[in-house]
Amino acid sequence: MRVAGRAEDSEIVVVPHTHWDREWYLPFQRFRLRLVSLLDGVIDGMEADPRWHFTLDGQMAAVDDYLEIRPERRERLAALVREGRLAVGPWQILHDEFLCSGENIVRNLELGLRRAEELGAAMMVGYLPDQFGHCAQTPQILRLAGIEHACVWRGVPDRVRTRAFAWEAPDGTAIRTQYLPEGGYGNAASMFEEFEDGASLLPGRVAGFAETMGRWYPGGGPLLAMYGADHTAPAADLADRVASAGLAMRLDTLAGYFAGETPSVDGLPHVRGELRSHARANILPGVLSARVRLKQLMGRAERLVERYAEPLTALWYSGDAQRFLDLAWRRLIEVSCHDSVTGCGSDETAEQVAARMAEAEQLGRAVCDLVTAERAGTVPLGSHLVFNPTPAPRTGLVTLDIPCEGEPGLVTGDGRPVPVQTLDIAPTVLDDAVHPASELPILLERVYGRVLFGQEIRDWAVSRADRTLTFHVTSRAEVPFDIGEVREALRDADGDWRVRIVADPRRTVAALVDVPALGLTAVQPAAPAGSTEGPVKAEGHVLDNGLLRAEVRDDGTLQLRTPSGHVVEGVGRVVDGGDLGDSYNYAPPAEDRIVGDPVTVDVRPVWNGPLVAALDIVRTYRWPASGDVARDARSETEEDVTVSTRAELRAGEPFLRLHVTFDNRCDDHRVRLHLSLPRQAGSSFAEGQFAIVERGPTAEGGFGERPVPTFPASGFVAAGGLAVLLEHVTEYEVLGGREMALTLLRSIGYLSRDRNAYRDQPAGPQLPTPRAQCRGERTVGLAIMPYSGEAPGTDVLQAAETYRHDLLTAVGYGRAATPLPAPRAGLSITGDGVAMTSLRLRDGWTETRMVAQCAHPTTAVLRGDLTEATRVDLRGRPGIPLDVHDGTATLALRPWEIATVRFRTS
């Protein structure tokens, strides 16, 4: 018999699956133990019954984690994949789309497809069952990888009233998207529960399912029944139950279901951009600010690997570091998981996630060290090598330690003087003490090789006449050294001896260096070319660099003023409020106490220019010590908290750098940095994953979750003429159109609370997470930039690129006689609104990815001794060759288009 409903005579396709959180309320290894048991049973059951089909959650991580324990089962698992009964991929892991970079999303898909194809076949469906909303460019990313269907649950807006819609990326790419209504990825989880009293309830349940789901299928077609739940396996006799039901039902994989679906979007309702609606399911926006340290670690690690380690290796390294880079990317992809980087797991899970993020950063830094060490060996000892990670020529500030007795001087390899400013003068006498001769052998044990007090011994002297032993140390010494000679010189010493450790004169300086696009510049000490003149100065409570003026007000906030007369008041107010929510949802107490006024304010000078000037703004507050759940209020007990904000202006930068530091000694609260906007803002603009997304002042509600208008931003957020440049994904909110608030910290004590004022349903177990209170010192860096117009332009995009990607330095260690090389360019990528997101070696080519971060067509221009260039898709498959003339290739781009180009150079 067939099931009648509003989708008359529709077949029901039952997709057995499991949703597998790699780590969540339990850490990874404890969940993996369950995974191994589950997949053992699934594989045995599928081999015993050819009717069985199974979909492994769209992520290869579960397969890899399983095969690491059961390598002997690889061929058995692969055989099921080749038969089409076990669907794996296309992702390596089910990521959070807002808390990792766009490049991380691409590499996730790239790795998952490759690993799945190694087993036999990848499920070519953009299955995204449990992400907490979806970023705007996902349709374009999927299509560029050859995937024609998406399948989602959370974030779909209320206006979608059918099971399929056309999801459109900002560039216009549209992909047919299946919505999972009425329960998401578990909409048929209860259909095949055990029969009661020996009687089968299956026909009634199936009829109810068909009636409910039929409303979403106005045009008919097979009904998709997702039979699975978190960390569970289907009933062992599922195939028998389906067969005995006598209904129009069949078991299949998700890939099998979509094989019968057209990829056409004709006639479907269109939804453009990101999916962050609360209308139909919780999107749990509090994960954006839970355990902020994880977001900081993620941003730093991604940036180091994407924009430093890979480009350096591709352009400037003669060896092979690919295995290290692959391992770094495995770690970055793993921690992008929607229950990992989000911080909504147990304390144990968060610790392991942080460790993997640190490991990815360490791998990226190790590769940078490897490449810069090779290049630094070609420049003389005492010089410095400077790398520009941006694809345009750059003049930027670097901090260097240089040997000099008086005013410092620096020069480039082509003879140009480099402006410098002394930041600090190192002590020359590191130690000076008298010891009995009997202690001298013990003191000499402090010498490690030739290193003493963190520097290398370049010279030593023994004076028996006045019983003095003197070591002269320097940052790096070329002359030989033998500790045995020192011991011999002190043989038979008696009496008291004076031991002195004297360092060469050295200064820490800020140097303003010109560096070619993705290129290298070397600088070395030279006679000073006269006093350095620069535009930056600090006078009293005022900083000025000619492009921006910042004045500290009595309450510790800042006034910003541009040369054109734009004035911004009230920048940098620190506001503390209560939070009795959890890692998923912020929820203030009913009786909240908001603390925004400091008790004291002190302004302290740091540097006065001429290249960099800074002030420390030190404010003290009294914050409530904790939350009081019983009273639904904040505690009466208070803690004294000192918040130090370093405000810094650099030469040539149209933005003010801020570093906010405080020791969090309180629980159950949220700390935000408030910025007054120069004019009324009707919307905000946030740079994220390959796009700048415009958002209104509110969020769409409709489900059992408060639609709070807090949103994520990655590179920057801008509204009302003020842009905030960011180091990592940050939660923000525009308040009343005249103020922006950025979350610096959210302290909470539970993974999920069963009673959360901003969410009806629990989001997970009510598990205490005391370390999610984030006690201890916290530092957040960002920059503030006024801009003209309603939407931010190329100037803000370029400023964010500069702010996030400091110049990288390495100390030269070649022979002193080695000539200083002239600056060398790597690759230039220019174009109005064109942003580079990656540059790497791949399959014998150099590959770069870029995106048009603008609402108008533009042209990307690549320069750098190119001999051939070809556009490729995200899987590396070649497309249209590009014309190359005089080492230059051009590429026309649609607004918001992502483009990948492979090239070779002479």
Coordinates of N, CA and C in Angstrom, one line a residue, residues 531-722:
S531 N 68.6 62.6 13.2 CA 67.4 62.3 14.0 C 66.2 61.9 13.2
T532 N 65.5 60.9 13.6 CA 64.4 60.4 12.9 C 63.2 61.4 13.0
E533 N 62.6 61.7 11.9 CA 61.4 62.5 12.0 C 60.2 61.7 11.6
G534 N 59.1 61.8 12.2 CA 58.0 61.1 11.9 C 56.7 61.8 12.3
P535 N 55.6 61.3 11.9 CA 54.3 62.0 12.1 C 53.6 61.7 13.5
V536 N 54.2 60.8 14.2 CA 53.5 60.3 15.4 C 54.0 61.0 16.7
K537 N 53.0 61.4 17.5 CA 53.5 62.0 18.8 C 52.4 61.8 19.8
A538 N 52.9 61.9 21.1 CA 52.0 61.8 22.2 C 52.3 63.0 23.1
E539 N 51.2 63.7 23.4 CA 51.4 64.9 24.3 C 50.2 64.9 25.3
G540 N 50.6 64.7 26.6 CA 49.6 64.6 27.6 C 48.7 63.4 27.4
H541 N 47.4 63.6 27.2 CA 46.5 62.5 27.0 C 46.1 62.4 25.5
V542 N 46.9 62.9 24.6 CA 46.6 62.9 23.2 C 47.6 62.2 22.4
L543 N 47.1 61.3 21.5 CA 48.0 60.6 20.5 C 47.6 61.2 19.1
D544 N 48.6 61.4 18.2 CA 48.3 61.9 16.9 C 49.3 61.3 15.9
N545 N 48.9 60.8 14.8 CA 49.8 60.4 13.7 C 49.5 61.0 12.4
G546 N 48.8 62.1 12.4 CA 48.5 62.8 11.1 C 47.3 62.3 10.4
L547 N 47.0 61.0 10.7 CA 45.8 60.4 10.0 C 44.6 60.2 11.0
L548 N 45.0 60.2 12.3 CA 44.0 60.1 13.3 C 44.5 60.7 14.6
R549 N 43.6 61.3 15.3 CA 43.9 61.9 16.6 C 43.0 61.3 17.7
A550 N 43.7 60.8 18.8 CA 42.9 60.1 19.9 C 43.2 60.9 21.2
E551 N 42.2 61.3 21.9 CA 42.3 61.9 23.1 C 41.6 61.2 24.2
V552 N 42.3 60.9 25.3 CA 41.6 60.2 26.5 C 40.8 61.2 27.3
R553 N 39.5 60.8 27.5 CA 38.7 61.7 28.3 C 38.8 61.3 29.8
D554 N 38.1 62.1 30.6 CA 38.2 61.9 32.1 C 37.7 60.5 32.5
D555 N 36.7 59.9 31.8 CA 36.2 58.6 32.2 C 37.0 57.5 31.6
G556 N 38.1 57.8 30.9 CA 38.9 56.7 30.3 C 38.5 56.3 28.9
T557 N 37.4 56.9 28.3 CA 37.0 56.6 26.9 C 37.9 57.6 26.1
L558 N 37.8 57.3 24.8 CA 38.6 58.1 23.8 C 37.7 58.9 22.8
Q559 N 38.2 60.0 22.5 CA 37.6 60.8 21.4 C 38.6 60.6 20.2
L560 N 38.0 60.3 19.0 CA 38.8 60.1 17.8 C 38.4 61.3 16.8
R561 N 39.4 61.8 16.2 CA 39.2 62.9 15.2 C 40.0 62.6 14.0
T562 N 39.4 62.7 12.8 CA 40.2 62.6 11.5 C 40.5 63.9 11.0
P563 N 41.5 64.0 10.0 CA 41.8 65.3 9.4 C 40.6 65.9 8.7
S564 N 39.7 65.1 8.2 CA 38.5 65.7 7.5 C 37.5 66.2 8.5
G565 N 37.7 66.0 9.8 CA 36.8 66.6 10.7 C 35.8 65.6 11.3
H566 N 35.8 64.3 11.0 CA 35.0 63.4 11.6 C 35.4 63.2 13.1
V567 N 34.4 63.2 14.0 CA 34.7 63.1 15.4 C 33.8 62.0 16.0
V568 N 34.5 61.1 16.7 CA 33.8 60.0 17.4 C 34.1 60.1 18.9
E569 N 33.0 60.2 19.7 CA 33.2 60.3 21.1 C 32.8 58.9 21.7
G570 N 33.3 58.7 23.0 CA 32.9 57.5 23.7 C 33.4 56.2 23.2
V571 N 34.6 56.2 22.8 CA 35.2 54.9 22.3 C 35.9 54.2 23.4
G572 N 35.5 53.0 23.7 CA 36.3 52.2 24.6 C 35.7 52.1 26.0
R573 N 34.4 52.3 26.2 CA 33.7 52.1 27.5 C 33.6 50.6 27.8
V574 N 34.1 50.2 28.9 CA 34.0 48.8 29.4 C 32.8 48.6 30.2
V575 N 31.9 47.7 29.8 CA 30.6 47.5 30.5 C 30.5 46.0 30.9
D576 N 30.2 45.8 32.2 CA 30.1 44.5 32.8 C 28.6 44.3 33.2
G577 N 28.1 43.1 32.8 CA 26.7 42.8 33.1 C 26.6 41.3 33.5
G578 N 25.5 40.9 34.1 CA 25.4 39.5 34.5 C 25.0 38.6 33.4
D579 N 25.3 37.3 33.6 CA 25.0 36.2 32.6 C 24.7 34.9 33.4
L580 N 23.5 34.5 33.5 CA 23.1 33.3 34.1 C 22.7 32.2 33.0
G581 N 23.3 32.4 31.8 CA 23.1 31.5 30.7 C 24.0 30.3 30.7
D582 N 24.4 29.9 29.6 CA 25.3 28.7 29.5 C 26.1 28.9 28.2
S583 N 26.8 27.8 27.8 CA 27.7 28.0 26.7 C 27.0 28.2 25.4
Y584 N 25.7 27.9 25.3 CA 24.9 28.1 24.1 C 24.2 29.4 24.0
N585 N 23.7 29.9 25.1 CA 22.8 31.1 25.1 C 23.1 32.0 26.3
Y586 N 23.4 33.3 25.9 CA 23.5 34.3 26.9 C 22.1 34.5 27.6
A587 N 22.1 34.7 28.9 CA 20.8 35.0 29.5 C 21.1 35.9 30.8
P588 N 20.8 37.1 30.7 CA 21.0 38.0 31.9 C 20.1 37.7 33.0
P589 N 20.5 37.9 34.3 CA 19.5 37.7 35.4 C 18.4 38.8 35.3
A590 N 17.2 38.4 35.9 CA 16.1 39.3 35.9 C 16.5 40.6 36.6
E591 N 17.3 40.5 37.7 CA 17.7 41.7 38.4 C 19.2 41.9 38.1
D592 N 19.5 42.5 36.9 CA 20.9 42.6 36.5 C 21.4 43.9 37.1
R593 N 22.7 43.9 37.3 CA 23.4 45.1 37.7 C 24.5 45.4 36.6
I594 N 24.3 46.5 35.9 CA 25.3 46.9 34.8 C 26.3 47.8 35.4
V595 N 27.6 47.5 35.2 CA 28.6 48.4 35.7 C 29.4 48.9 34.5
G596 N 29.3 50.2 34.3 CA 30.0 50.8 33.2 C 30.9 52.0 33.6
D597 N 30.8 52.5 34.8 CA 31.5 53.6 35.2 C 32.7 53.2 36.1
P598 N 33.9 53.6 35.8 CA 35.1 53.2 36.6 C 35.1 54.0 37.9
V599 N 35.8 53.4 38.9 CA 36.0 54.0 40.2 C 37.1 55.0 40.0
T600 N 38.2 54.6 39.4 CA 39.4 55.5 39.2 C 39.8 55.4 37.7
V601 N 40.5 56.4 37.2 CA 41.1 56.4 35.9 C 42.5 57.0 36.0
D602 N 43.5 56.3 35.4 CA 44.8 56.8 35.4 C 45.4 56.7 34.0
V603 N 46.0 57.7 33.4 CA 46.6 57.6 32.1 C 48.1 57.7 32.2
R604 N 48.8 56.7 31.6 CA 50.3 56.6 31.8 C 50.9 56.6 30.4
P605 N 52.0 57.4 30.2 CA 52.6 57.4 28.9 C 53.5 56.2 28.7
V606 N 53.6 55.7 27.4 CA 54.4 54.6 27.1 C 55.5 55.0 26.1
W607 N 55.1 55.4 24.9 CA 56.0 55.9 23.9 C 55.5 57.2 23.3
N608 N 56.4 58.0 22.9 CA 56.0 59.4 22.5 C 56.2 59.6 21.0
G609 N 56.6 58.6 20.2 CA 56.9 58.9 18.8 C 58.4 58.9 18.5
P610 N 58.8 59.1 17.3 CA 58.0 59.7 16.1 C 57.3 58.6 15.2
L611 N 57.6 57.3 15.5 CA 57.0 56.3 14.6 C 55.8 55.6 15.3
V612 N 55.8 55.5 16.6 CA 54.8 54.9 17.4 C 54.6 55.6 18.7
A613 N 53.4 55.8 19.1 CA 53.1 56.5 20.3 C 52.0 55.7 21.0
A614 N 52.1 55.6 22.4 CA 51.1 54.8 23.1 C 50.9 55.4 24.5
L615 N 49.6 55.1 25.0 CA 49.3 55.5 26.3 C 48.6 54.3 27.0
D616 N 48.8 54.0 28.2 CA 48.0 53.0 29.0 C 46.9 53.7 29.8
I617 N 45.7 53.3 29.6 CA 44.6 53.8 30.3 C 44.2 52.8 31.3
V618 N 44.4 53.1 32.6 CA 44.2 52.1 33.7 C 42.9 52.6 34.4
R619 N 41.9 51.7 34.4 CA 40.7 52.0 35.1 C 40.4 50.9 36.1
T620 N 39.8 51.3 37.2 CA 39.4 50.3 38.2 C 37.9 50.3 38.3
Y621 N 37.4 49.1 38.6 CA 35.9 48.9 38.7 C 35.6 48.0 39.9
R622 N 34.4 48.0 40.3 CA 33.9 47.0 41.3 C 32.8 46.3 40.6
W623 N 33.1 45.0 40.3 CA 32.1 44.1 39.6 C 31.5 43.1 40.6
P624 N 30.3 42.8 40.5 CA 29.7 41.7 41.3 C 30.5 40.4 41.1
A625 N 30.7 39.7 42.2 CA 31.6 38.6 42.2 C 31.0 37.4 41.5
S626 N 29.7 37.2 41.4 CA 29.1 36.0 40.8 C 27.6 36.3 40.5
G627 N 27.0 35.2 40.0 CA 25.5 35.3 39.9 C 24.9 34.5 41.0
D628 N 23.6 34.9 41.2 CA 22.8 34.2 42.2 C 21.6 33.7 41.6
V629 N 21.6 32.4 41.3 CA 20.5 31.7 40.5 C 19.2 31.8 41.3
A630 N 19.3 31.5 42.6 CA 18.1 31.5 43.4 C 17.4 32.8 43.4
R631 N 18.1 33.9 43.4 CA 17.4 35.2 43.4 C 17.3 35.7 41.9
D632 N 17.8 35.0 41.0 CA 17.9 35.5 39.6 C 18.4 36.9 39.5
A633 N 19.6 37.0 40.1 CA 20.2 38.3 40.3 C 21.7 38.1 40.4
R634 N 22.5 39.3 40.5 CA 23.9 39.2 40.7 C 24.2 39.4 42.2
S635 N 25.3 38.9 42.6 CA 25.6 38.9 44.0 C 25.9 40.3 44.5
E636 N 25.7 40.4 45.9 CA 26.0 41.7 46.5 C 27.5 41.8 46.7
T637 N 28.2 40.7 46.8 CA 29.7 40.7 47.0 C 30.3 41.2 45.7
E638 N 31.4 42.1 45.9 CA 32.0 42.7 44.7 C 33.5 42.4 44.7
E639 N 34.1 42.5 43.5 CA 35.5 42.3 43.4 C 36.1 43.6 42.8
D640 N 37.3 44.0 43.2 CA 38.0 45.1 42.6 C 38.7 44.5 41.3
V641 N 38.5 45.2 40.2 CA 39.0 44.7 38.9 C 39.7 45.9 38.3
T642 N 40.9 45.7 37.8 CA 41.7 46.7 37.1 C 41.7 46.4 35.6
V643 N 41.2 47.3 34.8 CA 41.2 47.1 33.3 C 42.2 48.1 32.7
S644 N 43.3 47.5 32.0 CA 44.3 48.3 31.4 C 44.1 48.3 29.9
T645 N 44.0 49.5 29.3 CA 43.8 49.6 27.8 C 45.0 50.3 27.3
R646 N 45.7 49.6 26.4 CA 46.8 50.3 25.7 C 46.3 50.9 24.4
A647 N 46.4 52.2 24.2 CA 46.0 52.8 23.0 C 47.2 53.2 22.2
E648 N 47.3 52.8 21.0 CA 48.6 52.9 20.2 C 48.3 53.4 18.8
L649 N 49.0 54.4 18.4 CA 49.0 54.9 17.0 C 50.4 54.7 16.3
R650 N 50.4 54.2 15.1 CA 51.6 54.0 14.4 C 51.6 54.8 13.1
A651 N 52.8 55.1 12.6 CA 53.0 55.8 11.4 C 52.3 55.2 10.2
G652 N 51.5 55.9 9.5 CA 50.9 55.5 8.3 C 49.6 54.7 8.5
E653 N 49.2 54.4 9.7 CA 48.0 53.6 9.9 C 46.8 54.5 10.3
P654 N 45.7 54.4 9.6 CA 44.5 55.3 9.9 C 43.6 54.7 10.9
F655 N 44.2 53.9 11.8 CA 43.4 53.3 12.9 C 44.1 53.3 14.2
L656 N 43.4 53.2 15.3 CA 43.9 53.2 16.6 C 43.9 51.7 17.1
R657 N 45.1 51.3 17.5 CA 45.2 49.9 18.1 C 44.9 50.0 19.6
L658 N 44.1 49.0 20.0 CA 43.7 48.9 21.4 C 44.0 47.4 21.9
H659 N 44.7 47.4 23.1 CA 44.8 46.1 23.8 C 44.2 46.2 25.2
V660 N 43.1 45.5 25.4 CA 42.4 45.5 26.7 C 42.8 44.3 27.5
T661 N 43.3 44.6 28.7 CA 43.7 43.5 29.6 C 43.1 43.6 31.0
F662 N 42.6 42.5 31.5 CA 42.1 42.5 32.9 C 42.2 41.1 33.5
D663 N 42.3 41.0 34.8 CA 42.3 39.8 35.5 C 40.8 39.5 35.9
N664 N 40.3 38.4 35.2 CA 38.9 38.1 35.5 C 38.8 37.3 36.8
R665 N 38.2 38.0 37.8 CA 38.1 37.4 39.1 C 36.6 37.1 39.5
C666 N 35.8 37.2 38.5 CA 34.3 37.1 38.8 C 33.7 35.9 37.9
D667 N 32.5 35.5 38.3 CA 31.8 34.5 37.6 C 30.5 35.0 37.1
D668 N 29.9 34.3 36.1 CA 28.5 34.5 35.7 C 28.3 36.0 35.2
H669 N 29.1 36.4 34.2 CA 29.0 37.7 33.8 C 29.5 37.9 32.3
R670 N 29.2 39.0 31.7 CA 29.7 39.3 30.4 C 30.3 40.7 30.4
V671 N 31.5 40.8 29.7 CA 32.2 42.0 29.6 C 32.2 42.4 28.2
R672 N 31.8 43.6 27.9 CA 31.8 44.1 26.5 C 32.5 45.5 26.4
L673 N 33.1 45.7 25.3 CA 33.7 47.0 24.9 C 32.7 47.8 24.1
H674 N 32.3 49.0 24.6 CA 31.3 49.8 23.9 C 31.9 50.9 23.1
L675 N 31.4 51.1 21.9 CA 32.0 52.1 21.0 C 30.8 53.0 20.5
S676 N 30.8 54.2 20.8 CA 29.8 55.1 20.2 C 30.0 55.3 18.7
L677 N 28.9 55.3 18.0 CA 29.0 55.5 16.5 C 28.9 56.9 16.1
P678 N 29.6 57.4 15.1 CA 29.5 58.8 14.7 C 28.2 59.2 14.1
R679 N 27.4 58.2 13.6 CA 26.1 58.5 13.0 C 25.2 57.3 13.2
Q680 N 23.9 57.5 13.0 CA 22.9 56.5 13.2 C 23.2 55.4 12.2
A681 N 23.2 54.1 12.6 CA 23.4 53.0 11.8 C 22.1 52.2 11.6
G682 N 21.7 52.0 10.4 CA 20.6 51.1 10.1 C 20.9 49.7 10.0
S683 N 22.2 49.4 9.7 CA 22.7 48.1 9.5 C 24.2 48.0 9.9
S684 N 24.7 46.8 10.0 CA 26.1 46.6 10.2 C 26.7 45.7 9.1
F685 N 28.0 45.8 9.0 CA 28.7 45.1 7.9 C 29.8 44.3 8.5
A686 N 29.8 43.0 8.4 CA 30.8 42.1 9.1 C 31.5 41.2 8.0
E687 N 32.8 41.3 8.1 CA 33.6 40.5 7.2 C 33.7 39.1 7.8
G688 N 33.5 38.1 7.0 CA 33.5 36.7 7.5 C 34.2 35.8 6.5
Q689 N 33.5 34.7 6.1 CA 34.0 33.7 5.3 C 33.8 34.0 3.8
F690 N 34.8 34.7 3.2 CA 34.8 35.1 1.8 C 33.7 36.1 1.5
A691 N 33.2 36.9 2.4 CA 32.2 37.8 2.2 C 32.1 38.9 3.3
I692 N 31.5 40.0 2.9 CA 31.2 41.1 3.9 C 29.6 41.1 3.9
V693 N 29.1 40.7 5.1 CA 27.6 40.5 5.2 C 27.0 41.7 5.8
E694 N 25.9 42.2 5.2 CA 25.2 43.3 5.8 C 24.0 42.7 6.6
R695 N 23.9 43.2 7.9 CA 22.9 42.6 8.8 C 22.0 43.8 9.3
G696 N 20.8 43.6 9.5 CA 19.9 44.5 10.1 C 20.1 44.6 11.6
P697 N 19.3 45.4 12.3 CA 19.4 45.6 13.7 C 18.8 44.5 14.6
T698 N 18.0 43.6 14.0 CA 17.3 42.6 14.7 C 17.6 41.2 14.1
A699 N 17.2 40.2 14.8 CA 17.3 38.8 14.3 C 15.8 38.3 14.3
E700 N 15.6 37.4 13.3 CA 14.3 36.8 13.2 C 14.0 35.7 14.2
G701 N 12.9 35.8 14.9 CA 12.5 34.8 15.9 C 11.4 33.9 15.5
G702 N 10.8 33.2 16.4 CA 9.7 32.3 16.0 C 9.8 31.0 16.7
F703 N 11.0 30.5 17.1 CA 11.1 29.2 17.8 C 11.3 29.5 19.3
G704 N 11.7 28.6 20.1 CA 11.7 28.8 21.5 C 13.1 29.3 22.0
E705 N 13.6 30.3 21.2 CA 14.9 30.9 21.6 C 14.8 32.4 21.4
R706 N 15.3 33.1 22.3 CA 15.3 34.6 22.2 C 16.2 35.0 21.0
P707 N 15.6 35.7 20.0 CA 16.4 36.1 18.8 C 17.3 37.3 19.1
V708 N 18.4 37.1 19.9 CA 19.2 38.2 20.2 C 20.0 38.7 19.0
P709 N 20.2 40.0 18.8 CA 20.9 40.5 17.6 C 22.4 40.6 17.8
T710 N 23.0 39.5 18.4 CA 24.5 39.4 18.5 C 24.9 38.5 17.3
F711 N 26.0 39.0 16.7 CA 26.4 38.4 15.4 C 27.9 38.2 15.4
P712 N 28.4 37.3 14.5 CA 29.9 37.1 14.4 C 30.5 38.0 13.3
A713 N 31.7 38.4 13.6 CA 32.6 39.0 12.6 C 34.0 38.5 12.7
S714 N 34.6 38.3 11.5 CA 36.0 37.8 11.5 C 37.1 38.8 11.3
G715 N 37.1 39.4 10.1 CA 38.2 40.4 9.9 C 37.9 41.8 10.4
F716 N 36.6 42.2 10.3 CA 36.2 43.5 10.8 C 34.7 43.5 10.9
V717 N 34.2 44.5 11.7 CA 32.8 44.8 11.7 C 32.7 46.3 11.6
A718 N 31.7 46.8 10.8 CA 31.6 48.3 10.6 C 30.1 48.7 10.7
A719 N 29.9 49.8 11.3 CA 28.5 50.4 11.3 C 28.6 51.9 11.6
G720 N 27.7 52.6 11.0 CA 27.6 54.1 11.4 C 28.9 54.9 11.3
G721 N 29.8 54.5 10.3 CA 31.0 55.2 10.1 C 32.2 54.8 11.0
L722 N 32.0 53.7 11.7 CA 33.1 53.2 12.6 C 33.4 51.7 12.3

